[in-house]
Coordinates of C-alpha atoms and ligand atoms in Angstrom, one line a residue:
M292 CA 110.1 106.6 77.6
S293 CA 111.5 107.5 81.0
K294 CA 115.3 107.3 80.9
P295 CA 116.5 104.5 83.3
S296 CA 119.0 106.1 85.6
R297 CA 122.2 104.0 86.1
K298 CA 122.1 104.2 89.8
I299 CA 119.2 103.4 92.1
I300 CA 118.0 105.8 94.8
I301 CA 116.9 104.0 98.0
T302 CA 114.4 106.1 99.9
C303 CA 113.7 105.1 103.5
A304 CA 110.4 106.2 105.0
V305 CA 111.3 105.9 108.7
T306 CA 108.0 106.1 110.7
G307 CA 105.0 107.5 108.8
A308 CA 101.5 107.9 109.9
I309 CA 100.0 104.5 109.2
H310 CA 101.5 102.1 111.8
T311 CA 101.1 102.5 115.5
P312 CA 103.5 101.6 118.4
T313 CA 101.5 98.4 119.4
M314 CA 102.2 96.9 116.0
S315 CA 106.0 96.8 116.3
D316 CA 108.5 97.7 119.0
A317 CA 110.8 98.8 116.2
L318 CA 108.6 101.6 115.0
P319 CA 110.4 104.8 116.2
F320 CA 108.5 107.7 117.7
R321 CA 110.8 109.4 120.2
P322 CA 112.9 112.0 118.5
E323 CA 116.1 110.3 119.5
D324 CA 114.9 107.0 118.1
I325 CA 113.7 108.6 114.8
A326 CA 117.1 110.3 114.5
R327 CA 119.1 107.1 115.3
Q328 CA 117.0 104.9 112.9
A329 CA 117.2 107.5 110.1
I330 CA 121.0 107.9 110.5
D331 CA 121.5 104.1 110.5
A332 CA 119.3 103.8 107.4
A333 CA 121.4 106.4 105.7
K334 CA 124.6 104.5 106.7
A335 CA 123.0 101.3 105.3
G336 CA 122.5 103.0 101.9
A337 CA 119.4 105.1 101.9
A338 CA 120.1 108.3 99.9
V339 CA 116.8 109.9 100.8
L340 CA 115.1 109.9 104.2
H341 CA 111.3 110.5 104.1
L342 CA 110.3 111.8 107.5
H343 CA 107.2 112.3 109.6
A344 CA 107.0 113.5 113.1
R345 CA 105.4 111.8 116.1
H346 CA 104.4 112.9 119.6
P347 CA 107.5 112.0 121.7
K348 CA 105.3 110.7 124.6
N349 CA 102.9 108.3 122.9
G350 CA 103.8 108.1 119.2
A351 CA 100.6 109.7 118.0
V352 CA 101.0 111.2 114.5
S353 CA 102.1 114.8 114.5
I354 CA 102.6 117.7 112.1
D355 CA 104.0 119.9 114.8
S356 CA 107.2 121.7 113.6
E357 CA 108.6 121.5 117.2
H358 CA 108.4 117.7 116.9
F359 CA 110.4 117.8 113.6
L360 CA 113.0 119.9 115.3
G361 CA 113.6 117.1 117.8
F362 CA 115.4 115.1 115.1
L363 CA 116.2 117.1 111.9
P364 CA 119.4 118.9 113.1
E365 CA 120.9 115.6 114.4
I366 CA 120.2 113.8 111.2
K367 CA 121.6 116.6 109.1
A368 CA 124.7 116.8 111.3
S369 CA 125.3 113.0 111.1
T370 CA 124.5 112.2 107.4
N371 CA 124.7 113.6 103.9
A372 CA 121.3 112.1 103.1
V373 CA 118.6 114.1 101.3
I374 CA 115.8 115.0 103.8
N375 CA 112.3 114.7 102.4
L376 CA 109.5 116.0 104.7
S377 CA 106.0 114.6 104.5
T378 CA 103.2 116.9 103.7
G379 CA 100.7 114.1 104.0
G380 CA 101.2 113.3 107.7
S381 CA 97.6 113.7 108.9
L382 CA 94.2 112.8 107.6
R383 CA 92.5 115.3 109.9
N384 CA 94.4 118.4 108.9
T385 CA 94.2 120.7 105.9
V386 CA 97.0 120.9 103.4
A387 CA 97.8 124.4 104.6
E388 CA 98.4 123.0 108.1
R389 CA 100.3 120.0 106.7
I390 CA 102.9 122.1 104.9
A391 CA 103.8 124.3 107.9
P392 CA 106.9 122.3 108.8
A393 CA 108.2 122.3 105.2
K394 CA 107.7 126.1 105.0
R395 CA 109.7 126.5 108.2
F396 CA 112.6 124.0 107.4
S397 CA 112.7 124.3 103.6
P398 CA 114.1 120.8 103.0
E399 CA 115.4 119.6 99.7
M400 CA 112.3 117.4 99.1
C401 CA 108.7 117.0 100.2
S402 CA 106.0 114.5 99.5
L403 CA 103.0 115.8 97.5
N404 CA 99.9 113.7 97.4
M405 CA 98.3 113.9 93.9
G406 CA 94.6 113.4 94.7
S407 CA 91.9 113.1 97.2
M408 CA 90.9 109.6 98.2
N409 CA 89.8 107.1 100.9
F410 CA 93.0 106.2 102.8
S411 CA 92.0 103.7 105.4
M412 CA 93.8 101.7 108.0
H413 CA 90.7 100.4 109.8
P414 CA 91.2 96.7 109.0
L415 CA 94.5 96.8 111.0
A416 CA 92.5 97.5 114.2
Q417 CA 91.1 94.0 114.1
R418 CA 94.5 92.4 114.5
Y419 CA 95.1 93.6 118.0
N420 CA 93.2 93.5 121.3
K421 CA 95.7 95.1 123.6
W422 CA 97.1 98.6 122.8
K423 CA 100.1 100.4 124.1
F424 CA 98.4 103.8 123.9
D425 CA 94.8 104.9 124.0
W426 CA 94.9 106.9 120.8
E427 CA 95.8 104.0 118.6
E428 CA 92.6 102.0 118.3
P429 CA 90.2 105.0 117.6
Y430 CA 92.8 106.5 115.2
L431 CA 92.8 103.3 113.1
R432 CA 89.0 102.5 113.4
E433 CA 87.9 106.0 112.5
S434 CA 90.0 106.1 109.3
D435 CA 87.2 104.3 107.5
N436 CA 85.3 107.6 107.5
Y437 CA 88.1 110.1 106.5
I438 CA 88.8 111.6 103.1
F439 CA 92.5 112.3 102.5
S440 CA 92.0 115.7 100.9
N441 CA 94.4 116.9 98.2
T442 CA 92.4 119.0 95.8
F443 CA 93.8 120.8 92.7
R444 CA 93.6 124.0 94.7
D445 CA 95.6 122.4 97.5
I446 CA 98.2 121.0 95.0
G447 CA 98.5 124.4 93.4
M448 CA 99.1 126.1 96.8
V449 CA 101.8 123.5 97.7
A450 CA 103.5 124.0 94.2
E451 CA 103.7 127.7 94.8
E452 CA 104.5 127.9 98.5
L453 CA 107.0 125.1 98.6
G454 CA 108.1 124.5 95.0
T455 CA 108.4 128.1 93.7
D456 CA 109.1 129.9 97.0
H457 CA 111.5 127.3 98.5
R458 CA 112.8 125.3 95.4
I459 CA 111.7 122.1 97.1
K460 CA 111.5 119.1 94.8
F461 CA 108.4 116.9 95.2
E462 CA 108.0 113.2 95.6
H463 CA 104.6 113.0 93.8
E464 CA 102.7 110.3 95.6
C465 CA 100.4 108.6 93.0
Y466 CA 98.1 106.0 94.5
D467 CA 96.2 105.2 91.4
V468 CA 96.2 105.8 87.7
G469 CA 94.0 108.9 87.9
H470 CA 96.6 110.6 90.1
L471 CA 99.0 110.4 87.1
Y472 CA 96.4 112.3 85.0
N473 CA 96.1 114.9 87.8
L474 CA 99.8 115.3 87.7
K475 CA 99.8 115.6 84.0
F476 CA 97.3 118.4 84.2
C477 CA 99.5 120.2 86.8
V478 CA 102.6 119.8 84.7
D479 CA 100.9 121.1 81.7
S480 CA 99.7 124.1 83.8
G481 CA 103.4 124.9 84.5
M482 CA 103.3 124.0 88.2
F483 CA 106.3 121.6 88.2
K484 CA 109.7 121.5 86.4
A485 CA 111.2 118.4 84.8
P486 CA 112.4 116.0 85.9
I487 CA 109.4 115.3 88.1
F488 CA 109.8 112.4 90.5
I489 CA 106.8 110.1 90.9
Q490 CA 106.4 107.6 93.7
F491 CA 104.0 104.9 92.6
V492 CA 102.2 103.9 95.8
L493 CA 100.7 100.4 95.6
G494 CA 98.7 98.6 98.2
I495 CA 97.0 101.4 100.3
L496 CA 93.3 100.7 101.0
G497 CA 91.7 103.4 98.8
G498 CA 94.3 103.1 96.0
I499 CA 95.5 100.6 93.4
G500 CA 96.4 97.1 94.6
A501 CA 100.0 95.9 95.1
D502 CA 100.8 93.6 92.2
L503 CA 103.2 93.6 89.2
E504 CA 100.5 94.1 86.6
N505 CA 99.4 97.3 88.3
L506 CA 103.0 98.5 88.5
V507 CA 103.5 97.8 84.8
F508 CA 100.3 99.7 84.0
M509 CA 101.2 102.7 86.2
K510 CA 104.6 102.9 84.5
R511 CA 103.2 102.5 81.0
T512 CA 100.7 105.3 81.7
A513 CA 103.4 107.5 83.1
D514 CA 105.6 106.9 80.1
K515 CA 102.7 107.9 77.9
L516 CA 102.0 111.1 79.8
F517 CA 105.5 112.3 80.7
G518 CA 107.9 110.7 78.2
D519 CA 111.5 111.2 79.4
Q520 CA 110.6 114.1 81.7
Y521 CA 110.1 112.0 84.8
R522 CA 112.0 109.7 87.3
W523 CA 110.1 107.2 89.3
S524 CA 110.2 104.9 92.3
V525 CA 107.9 102.3 93.9
L526 CA 106.5 101.9 97.4
G527 CA 104.7 98.6 97.9
A528 CA 102.7 98.6 101.1
G529 CA 103.0 95.7 103.5
A530 CA 104.2 92.3 102.3
S531 CA 104.7 93.5 98.7
Q532 CA 107.5 95.9 99.7
M533 CA 110.6 93.9 98.7
S534 CA 109.1 92.2 95.7
L535 CA 107.8 95.4 94.1
A536 CA 111.1 97.2 94.9
T537 CA 113.1 94.5 93.1
A538 CA 110.7 94.6 90.2
A539 CA 110.9 98.4 90.0
A540 CA 114.7 98.3 90.0
T541 CA 114.8 95.9 87.1
M542 CA 112.3 98.1 85.2
G543 CA 114.5 101.2 85.5
G544 CA 113.0 102.7 88.7
H545 CA 114.1 103.7 92.1
V546 CA 112.8 102.1 95.4
R547 CA 111.3 103.1 98.7
V548 CA 111.4 100.9 101.9
G549 CA 111.0 101.8 105.6
L550 CA 108.7 101.0 108.5
E551 CA 106.2 103.7 107.3
D552 CA 105.3 101.3 104.5
S553 CA 105.9 97.9 105.9
L554 CA 106.8 96.6 109.4
L555 CA 108.1 93.3 107.9
I556 CA 111.5 92.0 106.9
S557 CA 110.0 88.9 105.3
R558 CA 106.6 87.3 105.2
G559 CA 105.3 87.1 108.8
E560 CA 108.5 88.4 110.4
L561 CA 108.8 91.9 111.9
A562 CA 111.8 94.0 110.9
E563 CA 114.0 95.0 113.7
S564 CA 114.8 98.4 112.2
N565 CA 114.6 100.6 109.1
A566 CA 118.3 99.9 108.4
Q567 CA 117.6 96.2 108.3
Q568 CA 115.1 96.8 105.4
V569 CA 117.6 99.1 103.6
R570 CA 120.3 96.5 104.0
K571 CA 118.0 93.8 102.6
V572 CA 116.9 95.8 99.6
R573 CA 120.4 96.9 98.9
E574 CA 121.6 93.3 98.9
L575 CA 118.8 92.2 96.6
L576 CA 119.6 95.0 94.1
E577 CA 123.3 94.6 94.2
G578 CA 122.8 90.8 93.8
L579 CA 121.0 91.7 90.5
G580 CA 124.0 93.8 89.4
Q581 CA 122.5 97.2 90.2
E582 CA 124.4 100.1 91.7
I583 CA 123.1 102.2 94.6
A584 CA 123.1 106.0 94.4
T585 CA 124.9 108.1 97.0
P586 CA 123.0 111.1 98.3
D587 CA 125.0 113.4 96.0
E588 CA 124.1 111.2 93.0
A589 CA 120.5 111.3 94.1
R590 CA 120.7 115.1 94.1
E591 CA 122.0 115.0 90.6
I592 CA 119.4 112.5 89.3
L593 CA 116.5 114.5 90.8
S594 CA 118.0 118.0 90.3
L595 CA 117.8 119.0 93.9
K596 CA 118.8 122.4 95.3
G597 CA 121.4 121.0 97.7
S598 CA 121.7 120.6 101.5
D599 CA 123.2 124.0 102.1
A600 CA 119.9 125.6 101.1
V601 CA 117.8 124.0 103.8
K602 CA 116.8 125.8 107.0
F603 CA 117.6 123.4 109.9
Ligands
LIG1737 N1 102.3 106.7 103.8 C1 102.4 106.4 102.4 C2 101.5 105.5 101.8 C3 103.1 111.3 102.7 O1 103.8 111.2 103.6 O2 102.8 112.3 102.1 C4 102.4 107.7 101.5 C5 103.1 108.9 102.1 C6 102.3 110.1 102.2 O3 104.3 108.8 102.4
LIG1738 ZN1 104.9 109.5 104.3

């Protein structure tokens, strides 16, 4: 069985690549706004900040290292939070292109998506008829025809170029039960060292649905495959965010919130910031008697290399 850690790591995923500026004024895309919201989220209790870049002018998703440079140094200077860079920030780019920022900045953590899949946001396009920027509607509509490609060869390359060469710890994004078996194959092949850190991703169109039975099934499968050699967290997309986070925490897991995964603070009500979501989940968990991990405690739980080993 996976060993429940005493303290709970809150990850905050600040902006992502799913939502677009029309959907919420709170979604940060200018570097100064990404930095401010990330710093506020850390102050509110997030030990890990999962970060994507955006084009500063129009919020289009970006994997350009220069765009990351617009906020990484400021966040590092103002917080002790663990920085986790996304390697999944674009459905249109190869994995080799997607890992370029992580190779340059060598953060403590990176996401690593554990399988190829449909990953579609096209139903979101129907909810809006006026857009802030021209790129948003086609970006969402065309996602019904993209494959989010993360082959075994891709995963092997990321393991070597980021894991081995840079000692980066992965947030293994598992969107379905098959992804846990992909991960098991990779662990058995010697690609990753224990404790591995699994993010159960529930509620993406293309992956497993966001409900408690599925979370229990994912966890039971991971227990069977990895025993006590893994730590885990849950990301519930959209309205399931807070209820699945609370369930995960009571089941011995860690939690992820943030505007990347949900724009809401409660059903039908937009969040005003990432920090508001962090404060809410923190209050829910502390109300249940749980303790929240500091960044240094998260480093210990996940066996991270430390913030002095990053390159930004
Ligand atoms: N956007 C989430 C559903 C990544 O950045 O690599 C998954 C994610 C992927 O965070
Ligand atoms: Zn992400």
